[in-house]
Amino acid sequence: MIFPPPQIPWQITGNHWLTLPCIHPADASIYAAGVVHAQSRGAVEFAGHADFVEARGAPLARVVISIGDREYPLGSEGIAWERELGWIPSFACRLGAVMLRGTICAPHGRNADVSGAVILFSVENRGHAPLQVAIGLKGSLGHRQVRVRTARGFSDSHS
């Protein structure tokens, strides 16, 4: 069975243990993560919603930016993506007087002893007044599945 490519031009990153195959290009929300699972001889995938490939439902993780007492959606004034070293997605966007740069990476190599992912931010205040900036993550675990050749959802509850 051949499936058509997804309608969303996802940003993708990963390493030998973890993949982030569904990073939304409009707001850097992570809709799915997959890990290699030896016992099932496949990948276990975690998502915010069962229809994550089409970005329906809540994302698994969404960046939340607060400047002062106002919360800004990431990418509300546009977002520009580029690839560092050919595989690391990084972005830049403006939120009022703040210029935000971010990198989403799943480190690999000899010095990467722990499997995982990193979201790195750099904040630049381009205004004249001091600002208080808070960055966090919100998300939802709404779907889990195992994939060997095709996806099969888990029937038990999340814990």
C-alpha positions as protocol buffer text, in pm:
chain_id: "A"
residue {
  index: 1
  type: MET
  ca { x: 0 y: 0 z: 0 }
}
residue {
  index: 2
  type: ILE
  ca { x: 139 y: 340 z: -100 }
}
residue {
  index: 3
  type: PHE
  ca { x: 36 y: 647 z: 97 }
}
residue {
  index: 4
  type: PRO
  ca { x: 46 y: 1000 z: -45 }
}
residue {
  index: 5
  type: PRO
  ca { x: 289 y: 1243 z: 120 }
}
residue {
  index: 6
  type: PRO
  ca { x: 145 y: 1458 z: 401 }
}
residue {
  index: 7
  type: GLN
  ca { x: -3 y: 1796 z: 311 }
}
residue {
  index: 8
  type: ILE
  ca { x: 220 y: 1973 z: 565 }
}
residue {
  index: 9
  type: PRO
  ca { x: 591 y: 2026 z: 486 }
}
residue {
  index: 10
  type: TRP
  ca { x: 700 y: 1906 z: 832 }
}
residue {
  index: 11
  type: GLN
  ca { x: 1036 y: 1994 z: 982 }
}
residue {
  index: 12
  type: ILE
  ca { x: 1213 y: 1673 z: 1086 }
}
residue {
  index: 13
  type: THR
  ca { x: 1500 y: 1584 z: 1319 }
}
residue {
  index: 14
  type: GLY
  ca { x: 1618 y: 1286 z: 1518 }
}
residue {
  index: 15
  type: ASN
  ca { x: 1902 y: 1061 z: 1625 }
}
residue {
  index: 16
  type: HIS
  ca { x: 1960 y: 686 z: 1661 }
}
residue {
  index: 17
  type: TRP
  ca { x: 1700 y: 654 z: 1939 }
}
residue {
  index: 18
  type: LEU
  ca { x: 1447 y: 936 z: 1897 }
}
residue {
  index: 19
  type: THR
  ca { x: 1271 y: 1100 z: 1603 }
}
residue {
  index: 20
  type: LEU
  ca { x: 1071 y: 1421 z: 1588 }
}
residue {
  index: 21
  type: PRO
  ca { x: 911 y: 1372 z: 1246 }
}
residue {
  index: 22
  type: CYS
  ca { x: 626 y: 1624 z: 1278 }
}
residue {
  index: 23
  type: ILE
  ca { x: 750 y: 1972 z: 1375 }
}
residue {
  index: 24
  type: HIS
  ca { x: 494 y: 2215 z: 1237 }
}
residue {
  index: 25
  type: PRO
  ca { x: 650 y: 2478 z: 1009 }
}
residue {
  index: 26
  type: ALA
  ca { x: 401 y: 2751 z: 1114 }
}
residue {
  index: 27
  type: ASP
  ca { x: 462 y: 2750 z: 1491 }
}
residue {
  index: 28
  type: ALA
  ca { x: 729 y: 2486 z: 1576 }
}
residue {
  index: 29
  type: SER
  ca { x: 474 y: 2268 z: 1760 }
}
residue {
  index: 30
  type: ILE
  ca { x: 582 y: 1905 z: 1789 }
}
residue {
  index: 31
  type: TYR
  ca { x: 295 y: 1679 z: 1684 }
}
residue {
  index: 32
  type: ALA
  ca { x: 473 y: 1344 z: 1724 }
}
residue {
  index: 33
  type: ALA
  ca { x: 781 y: 1176 z: 1867 }
}
residue {
  index: 34
  type: GLY
  ca { x: 900 y: 823 z: 1802 }
}
residue {
  index: 35
  type: VAL
  ca { x: 1143 y: 602 z: 1991 }
}
residue {
  index: 36
  type: VAL
  ca { x: 1305 y: 274 z: 1893 }
}
residue {
  index: 37
  type: HIS
  ca { x: 1168 y: -11 z: 2105 }
}
residue {
  index: 38
  type: ALA
  ca { x: 1373 y: -332 z: 2096 }
}
residue {
  index: 39
  type: GLN
  ca { x: 1109 y: -562 z: 2246 }
}
residue {
  index: 40
  type: SER
  ca { x: 851 y: -473 z: 1980 }
}
residue {
  index: 41
  type: ARG
  ca { x: 1119 y: -461 z: 1709 }
}
residue {
  index: 42
  type: GLY
  ca { x: 975 y: -135 z: 1591 }
}
residue {
  index: 43
  type: ALA
  ca { x: 904 y: 220 z: 1695 }
}
residue {
  index: 44
  type: VAL
  ca { x: 668 y: 346 z: 1961 }
}
residue {
  index: 45
  type: GLU
  ca { x: 517 y: 678 z: 1858 }
}
residue {
  index: 46
  type: PHE
  ca { x: 361 y: 937 z: 2086 }
}
residue {
  index: 47
  type: ALA
  ca { x: 130 y: 1212 z: 1958 }
}
residue {
  index: 48
  type: GLY
  ca { x: -121 y: 1466 z: 2079 }
}
residue {
  index: 49
  type: HIS
  ca { x: -395 y: 1326 z: 1854 }
}
residue {
  index: 50
  type: ALA
  ca { x: -447 y: 1016 z: 1639 }
}
residue {
  index: 51
  type: ASP
  ca { x: -456 y: 1229 z: 1321 }
}
residue {
  index: 52
  type: PHE
  ca { x: -121 y: 1397 z: 1396 }
}
residue {
  index: 53
  type: VAL
  ca { x: 7 y: 1359 z: 1039 }
}
residue {
  index: 54
  type: GLU
  ca { x: -250 y: 1616 z: 926 }
}
residue {
  index: 55
  type: ALA
  ca { x: -191 y: 1837 z: 1237 }
}
residue {
  index: 56
  type: ARG
  ca { x: -542 y: 1784 z: 1367 }
}
residue {
  index: 57
  type: GLY
  ca { x: -603 y: 1805 z: 1739 }
}
residue {
  index: 58
  type: ALA
  ca { x: -366 y: 1922 z: 2007 }
}
residue {
  index: 59
  type: PRO
  ca { x: 10 y: 1889 z: 1953 }
}
residue {
  index: 60
  type: LEU
  ca { x: 228 y: 1672 z: 2173 }
}
residue {
  index: 61
  type: ALA
  ca { x: 431 y: 1981 z: 2271 }
}
residue {
  index: 62
  type: ARG
  ca { x: 376 y: 2350 z: 2192 }
}
residue {
  index: 63
  type: VAL
  ca { x: 608 y: 2637 z: 2282 }
}
residue {
  index: 64
  type: VAL
  ca { x: 443 y: 2909 z: 2494 }
}
residue {
  index: 65
  type: ILE
  ca { x: 600 y: 3257 z: 2504 }
}
residue {
  index: 66
  type: SER
  ca { x: 492 y: 3524 z: 2753 }
}
residue {
  index: 67
  type: ILE
  ca { x: 623 y: 3879 z: 2726 }
}
residue {
  index: 68
  type: GLY
  ca { x: 514 y: 4079 z: 3027 }
}
residue {
  index: 69
  type: ASP
  ca { x: 157 y: 3970 z: 3101 }
}
residue {
  index: 70
  type: ARG
  ca { x: 70 y: 3879 z: 2740 }
}
residue {
  index: 71
  type: GLU
  ca { x: 105 y: 3532 z: 2585 }
}
residue {
  index: 72
  type: TYR
  ca { x: 218 y: 3521 z: 2222 }
}
residue {
  index: 73
  type: PRO
  ca { x: 165 y: 3230 z: 1985 }
}
residue {
  index: 74
  type: LEU
  ca { x: 498 y: 3136 z: 1831 }
}
residue {
  index: 75
  type: GLY
  ca { x: 505 y: 3231 z: 1464 }
}
residue {
  index: 76
  type: SER
  ca { x: 212 y: 3477 z: 1490 }
}
residue {
  index: 77
  type: GLU
  ca { x: 416 y: 3733 z: 1293 }
}
residue {
  index: 78
  type: GLY
  ca { x: 573 y: 3472 z: 1063 }
}
residue {
  index: 79
  type: ILE
  ca { x: 854 y: 3224 z: 1112 }
}
residue {
  index: 80
  type: ALA
  ca { x: 1164 y: 3156 z: 900 }
}
residue {
  index: 81
  type: TRP
  ca { x: 1328 y: 2812 z: 900 }
}
residue {
  index: 82
  type: GLU
  ca { x: 1676 y: 2698 z: 806 }
}
residue {
  index: 83
  type: ARG
  ca { x: 1884 y: 2383 z: 852 }
}
residue {
  index: 84
  type: GLU
  ca { x: 2207 y: 2386 z: 1049 }
}
residue {
  index: 85
  type: LEU
  ca { x: 2461 y: 2125 z: 935 }
}
residue {
  index: 86
  type: GLY
  ca { x: 2196 y: 1995 z: 696 }
}
residue {
  index: 87
  type: TRP
  ca { x: 1977 y: 1823 z: 957 }
}
residue {
  index: 88
  type: ILE
  ca { x: 1912 y: 2048 z: 1258 }
}
residue {
  index: 89
  type: PRO
  ca { x: 1598 y: 2263 z: 1216 }
}
residue {
  index: 90
  type: SER
  ca { x: 1632 y: 2617 z: 1348 }
}
residue {
  index: 91
  type: PHE
  ca { x: 1395 y: 2910 z: 1320 }
}
residue {
  index: 92
  type: ALA
  ca { x: 1367 y: 3283 z: 1377 }
}
residue {
  index: 93
  type: CYS
  ca { x: 1057 y: 3491 z: 1441 }
}
residue {
  index: 94
  type: ARG
  ca { x: 959 y: 3829 z: 1575 }
}
residue {
  index: 95
  type: LEU
  ca { x: 716 y: 3882 z: 1863 }
}
residue {
  index: 96
  type: GLY
  ca { x: 662 y: 4255 z: 1905 }
}
residue {
  index: 97
  type: ALA
  ca { x: 998 y: 4407 z: 2007 }
}
residue {
  index: 98
  type: VAL
  ca { x: 1149 y: 4061 z: 2071 }
}
residue {
  index: 99
  type: MET
  ca { x: 1348 y: 3862 z: 1817 }
}
residue {
  index: 100
  type: LEU
  ca { x: 1339 y: 3492 z: 1900 }
}
residue {
  index: 101
  type: ARG
  ca { x: 1567 y: 3227 z: 1757 }
}
residue {
  index: 102
  type: GLY
  ca { x: 1516 y: 2860 z: 1829 }
}
residue {
  index: 103
  type: THR
  ca { x: 1673 y: 2524 z: 1752 }
}
residue {
  index: 104
  type: ILE
  ca { x: 1512 y: 2183 z: 1792 }
}
residue {
  index: 105
  type: CYS
  ca { x: 1768 y: 1907 z: 1807 }
}
residue {
  index: 106
  type: ALA
  ca { x: 1804 y: 1542 z: 1906 }
}
residue {
  index: 107
  type: PRO
  ca { x: 2180 y: 1527 z: 1978 }
}
residue {
  index: 108
  type: HIS
  ca { x: 2376 y: 1228 z: 1856 }
}
residue {
  index: 109
  type: GLY
  ca { x: 2731 y: 1101 z: 1844 }
}
residue {
  index: 110
  type: ARG
  ca { x: 2990 y: 973 z: 2086 }
}
residue {
  index: 111
  type: ASN
  ca { x: 2917 y: 1238 z: 2351 }
}
residue {
  index: 112
  type: ALA
  ca { x: 2538 y: 1198 z: 2341 }
}
residue {
  index: 113
  type: ASP
  ca { x: 2504 y: 944 z: 2620 }
}
residue {
  index: 114
  type: VAL
  ca { x: 2133 y: 997 z: 2680 }
}
residue {
  index: 115
  type: SER
  ca { x: 1865 y: 979 z: 2414 }
}
residue {
  index: 116
  type: GLY
  ca { x: 1646 y: 1288 z: 2410 }
}
residue {
  index: 117
  type: ALA
  ca { x: 1572 y: 1617 z: 2242 }
}
residue {
  index: 118
  type: VAL
  ca { x: 1663 y: 1978 z: 2314 }
}
residue {
  index: 119
  type: ILE
  ca { x: 1478 y: 2298 z: 2232 }
}
residue {
  index: 120
  type: LEU
  ca { x: 1719 y: 2591 z: 2257 }
}
residue {
  index: 121
  type: PHE
  ca { x: 1609 y: 2957 z: 2251 }
}
residue {
  index: 122
  type: SER
  ca { x: 1788 y: 3286 z: 2210 }
}
residue {
  index: 123
  type: VAL
  ca { x: 1593 y: 3603 z: 2292 }
}
residue {
  index: 124
  type: GLU
  ca { x: 1690 y: 3953 z: 2179 }
}
residue {
  index: 125
  type: ASN
  ca { x: 1505 y: 4264 z: 2298 }
}
residue {
  index: 126
  type: ARG
  ca { x: 1509 y: 4512 z: 2009 }
}
residue {
  index: 127
  type: GLY
  ca { x: 1306 y: 4771 z: 2199 }
}
residue {
  index: 128
  type: HIS
  ca { x: 1423 y: 5033 z: 2446 }
}
residue {
  index: 129
  type: ALA
  ca { x: 1225 y: 4923 z: 2754 }
}
residue {
  index: 130
  type: PRO
  ca { x: 1321 y: 4621 z: 2966 }
}
residue {
  index: 131
  type: LEU
  ca { x: 1097 y: 4318 z: 2917 }
}
residue {
  index: 132
  type: GLN
  ca { x: 1018 y: 4008 z: 3117 }
}
residue {
  index: 133
  type: VAL
  ca { x: 1012 y: 3700 z: 2891 }
}
residue {
  index: 134
  type: ALA
  ca { x: 903 y: 3349 z: 2995 }
}
residue {
  index: 135
  type: ILE
  ca { x: 928 y: 3044 z: 2769 }
}
residue {
  index: 136
  type: GLY
  ca { x: 758 y: 2712 z: 2840 }
}
residue {
  index: 137
  type: LEU
  ca { x: 599 y: 2404 z: 2689 }
}
residue {
  index: 138
  type: LYS
  ca { x: 239 y: 2287 z: 2692 }
}
residue {
  index: 139
  type: GLY
  ca { x: 112 y: 1970 z: 2537 }
}
residue {
  index: 140
  type: SER
  ca { x: -112 y: 1672 z: 2537 }
}
residue {
  index: 141
  type: LEU
  ca { x: -55 y: 1297 z: 2512 }
}
residue {
  index: 142
  type: GLY
  ca { x: -361 y: 1187 z: 2319 }
}
residue {
  index: 143
  type: HIS
  ca { x: -234 y: 894 z: 2112 }
}
residue {
  index: 144
  type: ARG
  ca { x: 23 y: 614 z: 2125 }
}
residue {
  index: 145
  type: GLN
  ca { x: 99 y: 359 z: 1859 }
}
residue {
  index: 146
  type: VAL
  ca { x: 358 y: 97 z: 1769 }
}
residue {
  index: 147
  type: ARG
  ca { x: 492 y: 85 z: 1416 }
}
residue {
  index: 148
  type: VAL
  ca { x: 670 y: -214 z: 1270 }
}
residue {
  index: 149
  type: ARG
  ca { x: 560 y: -188 z: 908 }
}
residue {
  index: 150
  type: THR
  ca { x: 227 y: -17 z: 970 }
}
residue {
  index: 151
  type: ALA
  ca { x: 90 y: 173 z: 1268 }
}
residue {
  index: 152
  type: ARG
  ca { x: -117 y: -4 z: 1533 }
}
residue {
  index: 153
  type: GLY
  ca { x: -267 y: 199 z: 1818 }
}
residue {
  index: 154
  type: PHE
  ca { x: -236 y: 86 z: 2180 }
}
residue {
  index: 155
  type: SER
  ca { x: -569 y: -14 z: 2339 }
}
residue {
  index: 156
  type: ASP
  ca { x: -476 y: 54 z: 2701 }
}
residue {
  index: 157
  type: SER
  ca { x: -497 y: 392 z: 2873 }
}
residue {
  index: 158
  type: HIS
  ca { x: -212 y: 643 z: 2897 }
}
residue {
  index: 159
  type: SER
  ca { x: -26 y: 663 z: 3225 }
}
